[in-house]
Coordinates of C-alpha atoms in Angstrom, one line a residue:
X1 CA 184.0 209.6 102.6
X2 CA 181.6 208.6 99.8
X3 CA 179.9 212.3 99.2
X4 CA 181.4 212.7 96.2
X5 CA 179.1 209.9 94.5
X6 CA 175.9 211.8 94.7
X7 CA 177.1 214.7 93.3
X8 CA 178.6 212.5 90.2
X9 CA 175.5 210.6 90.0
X10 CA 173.8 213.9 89.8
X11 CA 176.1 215.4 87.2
X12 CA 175.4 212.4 85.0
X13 CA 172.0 212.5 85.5
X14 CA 172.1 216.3 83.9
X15 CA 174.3 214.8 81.2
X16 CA 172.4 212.2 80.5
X17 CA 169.3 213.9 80.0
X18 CA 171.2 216.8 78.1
X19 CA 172.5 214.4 75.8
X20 CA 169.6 212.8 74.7
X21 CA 167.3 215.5 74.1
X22 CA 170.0 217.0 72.0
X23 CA 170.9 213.7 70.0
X24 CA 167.2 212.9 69.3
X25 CA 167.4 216.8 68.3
X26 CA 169.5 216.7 65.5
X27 CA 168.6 213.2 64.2
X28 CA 165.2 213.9 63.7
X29 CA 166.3 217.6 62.3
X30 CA 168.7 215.2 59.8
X31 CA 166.1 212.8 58.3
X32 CA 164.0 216.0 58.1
X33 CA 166.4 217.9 56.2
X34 CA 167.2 214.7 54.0
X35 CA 163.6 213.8 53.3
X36 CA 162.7 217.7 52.8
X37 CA 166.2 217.6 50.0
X38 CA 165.0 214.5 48.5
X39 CA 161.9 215.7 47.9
X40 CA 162.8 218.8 47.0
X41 CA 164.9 216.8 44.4
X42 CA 162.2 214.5 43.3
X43 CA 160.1 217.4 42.4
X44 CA 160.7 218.5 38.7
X45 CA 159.4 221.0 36.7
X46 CA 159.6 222.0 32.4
X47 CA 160.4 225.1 32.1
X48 CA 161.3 226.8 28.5
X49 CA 165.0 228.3 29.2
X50 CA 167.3 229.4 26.3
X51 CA 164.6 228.2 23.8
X52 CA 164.4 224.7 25.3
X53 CA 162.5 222.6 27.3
X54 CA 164.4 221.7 30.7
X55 CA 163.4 220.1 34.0
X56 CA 164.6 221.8 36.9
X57 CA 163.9 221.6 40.5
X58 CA 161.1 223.6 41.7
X59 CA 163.1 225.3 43.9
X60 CA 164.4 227.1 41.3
X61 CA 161.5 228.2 39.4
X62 CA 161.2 232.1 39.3
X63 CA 158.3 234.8 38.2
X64 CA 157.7 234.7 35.1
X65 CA 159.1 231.1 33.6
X66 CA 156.3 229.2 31.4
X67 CA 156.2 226.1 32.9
X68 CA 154.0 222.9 31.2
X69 CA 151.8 221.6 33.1
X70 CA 150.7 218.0 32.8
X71 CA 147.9 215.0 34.1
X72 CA 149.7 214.0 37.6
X73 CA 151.8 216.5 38.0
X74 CA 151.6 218.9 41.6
X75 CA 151.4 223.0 40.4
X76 CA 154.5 224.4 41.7
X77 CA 153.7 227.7 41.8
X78 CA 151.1 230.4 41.3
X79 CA 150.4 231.7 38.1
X80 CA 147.8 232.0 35.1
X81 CA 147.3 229.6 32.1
X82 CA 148.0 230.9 28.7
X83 CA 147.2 227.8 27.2
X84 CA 145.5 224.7 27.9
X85 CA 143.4 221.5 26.5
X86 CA 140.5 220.0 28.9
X87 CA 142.8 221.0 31.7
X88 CA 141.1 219.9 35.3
X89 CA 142.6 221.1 39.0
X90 CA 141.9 219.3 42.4
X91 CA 142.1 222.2 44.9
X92 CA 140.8 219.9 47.8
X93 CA 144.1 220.4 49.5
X94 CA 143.4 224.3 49.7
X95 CA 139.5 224.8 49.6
X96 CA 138.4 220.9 50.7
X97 CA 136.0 220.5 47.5
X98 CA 136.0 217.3 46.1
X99 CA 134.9 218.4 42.7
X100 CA 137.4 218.9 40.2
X101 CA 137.8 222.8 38.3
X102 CA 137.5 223.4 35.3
X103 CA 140.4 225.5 33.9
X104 CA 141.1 227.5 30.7
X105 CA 142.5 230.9 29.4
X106 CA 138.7 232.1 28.7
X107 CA 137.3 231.7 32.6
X108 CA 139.1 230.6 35.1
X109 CA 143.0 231.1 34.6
X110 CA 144.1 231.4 38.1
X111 CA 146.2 228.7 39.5
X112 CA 147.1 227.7 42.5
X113 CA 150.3 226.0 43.8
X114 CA 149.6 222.8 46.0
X115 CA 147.0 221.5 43.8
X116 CA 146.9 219.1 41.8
X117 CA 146.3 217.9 37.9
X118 CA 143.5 215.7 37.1
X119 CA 143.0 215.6 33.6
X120 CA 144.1 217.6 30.9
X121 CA 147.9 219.4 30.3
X122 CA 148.8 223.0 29.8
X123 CA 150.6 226.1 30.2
X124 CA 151.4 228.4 32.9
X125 CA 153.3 231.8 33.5
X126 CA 154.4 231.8 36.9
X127 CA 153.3 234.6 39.0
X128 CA 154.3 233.4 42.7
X129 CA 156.8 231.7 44.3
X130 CA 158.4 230.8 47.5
X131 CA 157.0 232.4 50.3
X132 CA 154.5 234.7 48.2
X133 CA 152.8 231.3 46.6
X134 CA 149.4 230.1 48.2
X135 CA 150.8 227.4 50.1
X136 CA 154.0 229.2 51.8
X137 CA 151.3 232.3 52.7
X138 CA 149.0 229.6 54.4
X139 CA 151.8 227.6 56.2
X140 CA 153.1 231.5 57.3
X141 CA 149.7 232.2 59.0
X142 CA 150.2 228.7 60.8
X143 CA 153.4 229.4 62.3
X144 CA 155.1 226.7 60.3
X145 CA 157.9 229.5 58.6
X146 CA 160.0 231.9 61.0
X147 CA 158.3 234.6 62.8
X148 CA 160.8 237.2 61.3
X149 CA 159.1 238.2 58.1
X150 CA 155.9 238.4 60.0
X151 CA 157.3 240.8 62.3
X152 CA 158.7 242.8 60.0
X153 CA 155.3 242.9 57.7
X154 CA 153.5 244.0 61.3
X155 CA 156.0 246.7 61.6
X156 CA 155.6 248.2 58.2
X157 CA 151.9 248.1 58.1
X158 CA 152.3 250.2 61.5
X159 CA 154.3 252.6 60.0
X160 CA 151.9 252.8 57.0
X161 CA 148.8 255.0 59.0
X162 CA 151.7 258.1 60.3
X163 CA 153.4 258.3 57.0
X164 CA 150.4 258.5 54.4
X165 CA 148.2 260.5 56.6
X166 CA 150.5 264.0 56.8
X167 CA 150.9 263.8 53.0
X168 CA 148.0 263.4 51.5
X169 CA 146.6 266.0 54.0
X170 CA 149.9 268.4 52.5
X171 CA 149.2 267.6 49.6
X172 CA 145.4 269.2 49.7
X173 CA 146.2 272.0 51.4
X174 CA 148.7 272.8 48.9
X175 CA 146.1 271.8 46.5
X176 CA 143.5 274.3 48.6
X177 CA 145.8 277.0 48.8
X178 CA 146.8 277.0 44.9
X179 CA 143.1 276.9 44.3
X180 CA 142.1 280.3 46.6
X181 CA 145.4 281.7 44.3
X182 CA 143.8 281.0 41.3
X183 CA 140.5 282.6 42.3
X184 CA 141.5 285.8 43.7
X185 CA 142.9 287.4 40.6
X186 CA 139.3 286.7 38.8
X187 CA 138.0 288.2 41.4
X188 CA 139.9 291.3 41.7
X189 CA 139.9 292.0 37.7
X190 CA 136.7 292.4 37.5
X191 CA 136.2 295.2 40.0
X192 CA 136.6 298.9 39.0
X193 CA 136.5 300.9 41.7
X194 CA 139.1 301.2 44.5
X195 CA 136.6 300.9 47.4
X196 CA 135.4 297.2 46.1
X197 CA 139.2 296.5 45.7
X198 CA 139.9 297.0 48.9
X199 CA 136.9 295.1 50.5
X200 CA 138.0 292.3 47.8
X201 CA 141.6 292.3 49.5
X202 CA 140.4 292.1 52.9
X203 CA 137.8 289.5 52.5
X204 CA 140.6 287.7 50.4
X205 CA 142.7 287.7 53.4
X206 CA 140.2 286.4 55.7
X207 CA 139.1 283.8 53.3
X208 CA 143.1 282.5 52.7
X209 CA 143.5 282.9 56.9
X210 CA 140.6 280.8 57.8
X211 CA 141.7 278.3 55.2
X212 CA 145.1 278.2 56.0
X213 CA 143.9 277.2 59.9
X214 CA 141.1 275.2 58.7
X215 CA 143.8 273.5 57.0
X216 CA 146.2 273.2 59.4
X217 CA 143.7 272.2 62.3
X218 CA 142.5 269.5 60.4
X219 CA 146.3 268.4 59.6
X220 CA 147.6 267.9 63.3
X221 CA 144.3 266.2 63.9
X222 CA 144.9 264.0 61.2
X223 CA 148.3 263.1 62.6
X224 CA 147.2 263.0 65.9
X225 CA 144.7 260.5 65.2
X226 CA 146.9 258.6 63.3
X227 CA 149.9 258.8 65.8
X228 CA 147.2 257.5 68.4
X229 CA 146.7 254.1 65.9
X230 CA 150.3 253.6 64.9
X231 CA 151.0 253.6 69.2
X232 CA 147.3 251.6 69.6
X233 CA 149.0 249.2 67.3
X234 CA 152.6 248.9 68.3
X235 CA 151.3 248.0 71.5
X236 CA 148.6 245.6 70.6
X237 CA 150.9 244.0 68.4
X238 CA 153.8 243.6 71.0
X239 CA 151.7 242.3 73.9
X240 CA 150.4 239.5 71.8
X241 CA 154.1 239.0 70.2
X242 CA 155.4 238.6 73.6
X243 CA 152.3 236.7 74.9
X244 CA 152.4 234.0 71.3
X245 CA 156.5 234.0 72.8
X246 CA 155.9 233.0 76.1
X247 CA 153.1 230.5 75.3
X248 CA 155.0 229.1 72.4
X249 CA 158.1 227.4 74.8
X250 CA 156.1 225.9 77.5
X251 CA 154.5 222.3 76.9
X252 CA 151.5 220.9 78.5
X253 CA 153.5 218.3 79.9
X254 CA 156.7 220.9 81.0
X255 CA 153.9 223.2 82.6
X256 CA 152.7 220.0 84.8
X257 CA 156.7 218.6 85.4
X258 CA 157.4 222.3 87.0
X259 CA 154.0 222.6 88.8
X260 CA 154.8 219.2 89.7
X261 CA 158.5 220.0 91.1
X262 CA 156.9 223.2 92.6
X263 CA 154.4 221.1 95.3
X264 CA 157.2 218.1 95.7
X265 CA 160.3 221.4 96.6
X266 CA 157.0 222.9 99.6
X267 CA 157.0 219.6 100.3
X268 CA 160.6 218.7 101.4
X269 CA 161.0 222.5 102.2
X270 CA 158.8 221.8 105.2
X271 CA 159.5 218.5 105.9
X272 CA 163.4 220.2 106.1
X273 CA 161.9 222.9 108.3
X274 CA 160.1 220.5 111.1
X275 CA 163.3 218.3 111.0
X276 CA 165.9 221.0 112.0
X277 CA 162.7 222.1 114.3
X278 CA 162.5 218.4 116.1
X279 CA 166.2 217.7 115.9
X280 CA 167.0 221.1 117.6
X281 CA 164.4 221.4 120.3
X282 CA 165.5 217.4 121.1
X283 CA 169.2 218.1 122.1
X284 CA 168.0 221.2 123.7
X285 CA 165.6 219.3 126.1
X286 CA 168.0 216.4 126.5
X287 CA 171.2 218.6 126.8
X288 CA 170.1 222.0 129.2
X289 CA 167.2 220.5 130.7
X290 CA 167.9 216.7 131.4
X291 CA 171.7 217.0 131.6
X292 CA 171.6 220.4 132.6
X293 CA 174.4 221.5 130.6
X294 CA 175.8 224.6 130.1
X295 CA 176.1 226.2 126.3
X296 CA 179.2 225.9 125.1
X297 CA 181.1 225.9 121.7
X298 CA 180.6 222.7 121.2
X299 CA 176.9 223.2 120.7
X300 CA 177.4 225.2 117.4
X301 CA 178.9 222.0 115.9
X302 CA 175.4 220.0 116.4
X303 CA 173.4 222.4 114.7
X304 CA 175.7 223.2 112.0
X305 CA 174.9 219.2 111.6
X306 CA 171.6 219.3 111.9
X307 CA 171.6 222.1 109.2
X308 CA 172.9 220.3 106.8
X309 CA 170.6 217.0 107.5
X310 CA 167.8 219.1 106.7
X311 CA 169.6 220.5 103.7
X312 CA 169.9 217.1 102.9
X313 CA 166.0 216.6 102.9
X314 CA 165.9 219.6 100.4
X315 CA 168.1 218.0 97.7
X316 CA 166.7 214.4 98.2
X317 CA 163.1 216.0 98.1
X318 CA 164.1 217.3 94.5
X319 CA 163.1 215.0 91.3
X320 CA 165.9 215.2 89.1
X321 CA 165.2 211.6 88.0
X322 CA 161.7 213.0 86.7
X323 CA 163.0 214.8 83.6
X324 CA 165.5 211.8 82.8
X325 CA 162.4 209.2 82.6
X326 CA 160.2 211.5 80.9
X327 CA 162.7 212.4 78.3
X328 CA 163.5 208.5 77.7
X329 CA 160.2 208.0 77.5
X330 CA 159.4 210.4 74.6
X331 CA 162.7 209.3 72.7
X332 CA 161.0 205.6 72.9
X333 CA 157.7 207.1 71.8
X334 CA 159.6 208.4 69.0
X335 CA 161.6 205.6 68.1
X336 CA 158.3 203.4 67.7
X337 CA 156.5 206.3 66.1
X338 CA 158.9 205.7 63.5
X339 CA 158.8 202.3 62.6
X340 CA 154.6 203.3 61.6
X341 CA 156.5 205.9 59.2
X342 CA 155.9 209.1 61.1
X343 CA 158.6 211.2 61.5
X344 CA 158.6 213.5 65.0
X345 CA 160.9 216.6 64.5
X346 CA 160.4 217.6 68.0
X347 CA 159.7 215.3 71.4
X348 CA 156.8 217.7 72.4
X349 CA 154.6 216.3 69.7
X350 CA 154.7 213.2 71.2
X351 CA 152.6 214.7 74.2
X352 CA 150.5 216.7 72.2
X353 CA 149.1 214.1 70.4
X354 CA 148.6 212.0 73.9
X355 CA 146.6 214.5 74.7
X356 CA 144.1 214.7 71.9
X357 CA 140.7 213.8 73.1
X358 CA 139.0 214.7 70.2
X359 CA 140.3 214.8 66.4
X360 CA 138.1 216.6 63.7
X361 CA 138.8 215.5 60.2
X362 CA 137.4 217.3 57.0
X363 CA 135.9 215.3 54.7
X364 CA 134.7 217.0 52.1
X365 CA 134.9 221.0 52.9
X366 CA 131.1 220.9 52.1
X367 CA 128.5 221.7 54.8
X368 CA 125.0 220.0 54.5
X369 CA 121.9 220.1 56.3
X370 CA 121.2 216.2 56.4
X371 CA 117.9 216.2 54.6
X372 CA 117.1 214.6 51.3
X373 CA 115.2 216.8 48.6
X374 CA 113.6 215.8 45.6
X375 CA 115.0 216.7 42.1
X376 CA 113.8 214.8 39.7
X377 CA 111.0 212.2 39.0
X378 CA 109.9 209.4 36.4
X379 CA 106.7 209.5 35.9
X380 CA 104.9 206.8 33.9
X381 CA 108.2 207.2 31.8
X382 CA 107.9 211.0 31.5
X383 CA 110.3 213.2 33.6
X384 CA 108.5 215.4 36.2

């Protein structure tokens, strides 16, 4: 009885592939985390603290330290200059201009983190860091930080619309109904005579009514409209959370292994189906109708057997080798990916890139119209 290797060659199969994808996991999440430390390490900034000049990591620079800024050196952080001497920025890596800006605490005092010194040295209060600089804002909007604090910034700006809209509306018709208060005794003073009193009351009541409805229609209209665009929002904003989810996991490559295993398991499903078919109408015709046997119990024992041949079918039909080879595959990919000094965090990028067909690569970040205009001409030596 030798069933009991295919299910242990199956089992290490699963393990094999399990194991791999994890290792290849965590040691590319390793050198990742080591390169992103010794960076992070490498990375110095001056900073005044206690009355001194000290470098510190980046990391650690908060709002508000004056950091000097020199020739070389990468800005940190946002913030503005307070001080500075023929101080140029490259911000190719943000806005793709080439030309270098011209900074100073008279213009332009803005800077950006992520760019990079030219020429020149300075000073600079920091303003941003973390994940409200420039660079952590754009890298958020890529997906390259956790989706958390970009859920929870959707779910406050939902809630902004129902929560402003019913107070500021309160807030006038308080503001209406202290004004109609302030009016009516002005009114009432200057008339004599009972009659026009009277008549001054009445109208004053119809005048405070209608404003008080006026008031209050426009109120629960306000808050229906903006209950209506909070719910508008909630759901627009869940549908394409759960859609960005969903689309997120799945691979090209995974998409095409499972439609893959999909056609091959109809495939073995019906070749299982016409082999219990063929093996049961064939003991059929060569047992009642040749032998002309009767049906006995013995029967049931030849087609529990030929159930479980086309069982058999079934499970050899299925490609559990396929995610084994295409997993060692990647991990090779990776391996010499390395040795050209690219680091791969994850095995799916492997098969992204494959399928590139096109890359588009900026060059400058400025758009020209290909044709050549004249600006300036020498003229028998005079300048036209």
């Amino acid at each position: 009885n030798l069933e009991w290797i295919e299910g242990i060659a199956i089992l290490v199969a699963v393990l094999v592939v399990v194991f791999v994808t994890a290792f290849n996991d965590w040691r590319k999440e390793r050198q990742f985390r080591g390169l992103q430390s010794k960076i992070e390490k490498d990375q110095q900034a001056s900073v005044v603290r206690d009355n001194h000049i000290q470098q510190i990591p980046v990391t650690e620079l908060v709002v508000g330290d004056l950091c000097f800024i020199k020739y070389g050196d990468l800005i940190p952080a946002d913030g503005i200059i307070v001080q500075s001497s023929d101080l140029k920025i490259d911000e190719s890596s943000l806005t793709g201009e080439t030309d270098l800006i011209r900074k100073d605490e008279g213009e332009d005092v803005g800077l950006l983190s992520g760019t990079h010194v030219m020429e020149g040295s300075g000073r600079m209060v920091v303003l941003g860091v973390g994940l409200n600089s420039q660079v952590r804002s754009i890298m958020s909007l890529l997906g390259a930080t956790a989706d958390g604090n970009e859920s929870k910034d959707r779910k406050s700006n939902i809630t902004t619309p129902s929560t402003k809209a019913p107070s500021d509306l309160s807030k006038q018709s308080v503001h209406l109904e202290d004004e109609t208060k302030q009016r009516t005794p002005t009114i009432s003073e200057k008339r004599s005579h009972e009659d026009q009193l009277r008549l001054v009351k009445t109208s004053k009541d119809k005048n405070d009514n209608k404003t008080n409805e006026s008031t209050r229609d426009n109120k629960k209209k306000s808050q229906n409209k903006a209950k209506n665009a909070a719910a508008e929002l909630t759901e627009d904003t869940e549908d394409d959370h759960i859609d960005a989810g969903d689309a997120k996991h799945i691979s090209v490559l995974q998409l095409k292994l499972t439609t893959l295993a999909l056609y091959i398991g109809y495939i073995g499903m019906s070749a299982a189906f016409l082999t219990l078919i063929s093996l049961i109408l064939r003991y059929c015709i060569t047992t009642y109708v040749i032998k002309k046997q009767k049906p006995s119990g013995i029967d049931i024992g030849y087609f529990i057997s030929f159930l479980i041949q086309a069982i058999t079918v079934i499970v050899v039909a299925v490609p559990e080798g396929l995610p084994l080879a295409v997993t060692v595959a990647l991990a090779y990919a990776v391996r010499k990916m390395m040795t050209d000094n690219n680091l791969v965090r994850h095995l799916d990028a492997c098969e992204t890139m494959g399928n590139a067909s096109t890359i588009c690569s900026d060059k400058t970040g400025t758009l020209t119209t290909n044709s050549m205009t004249v600006v300036q001409s020498y003229i028998t030596g005079r300048s036209v």
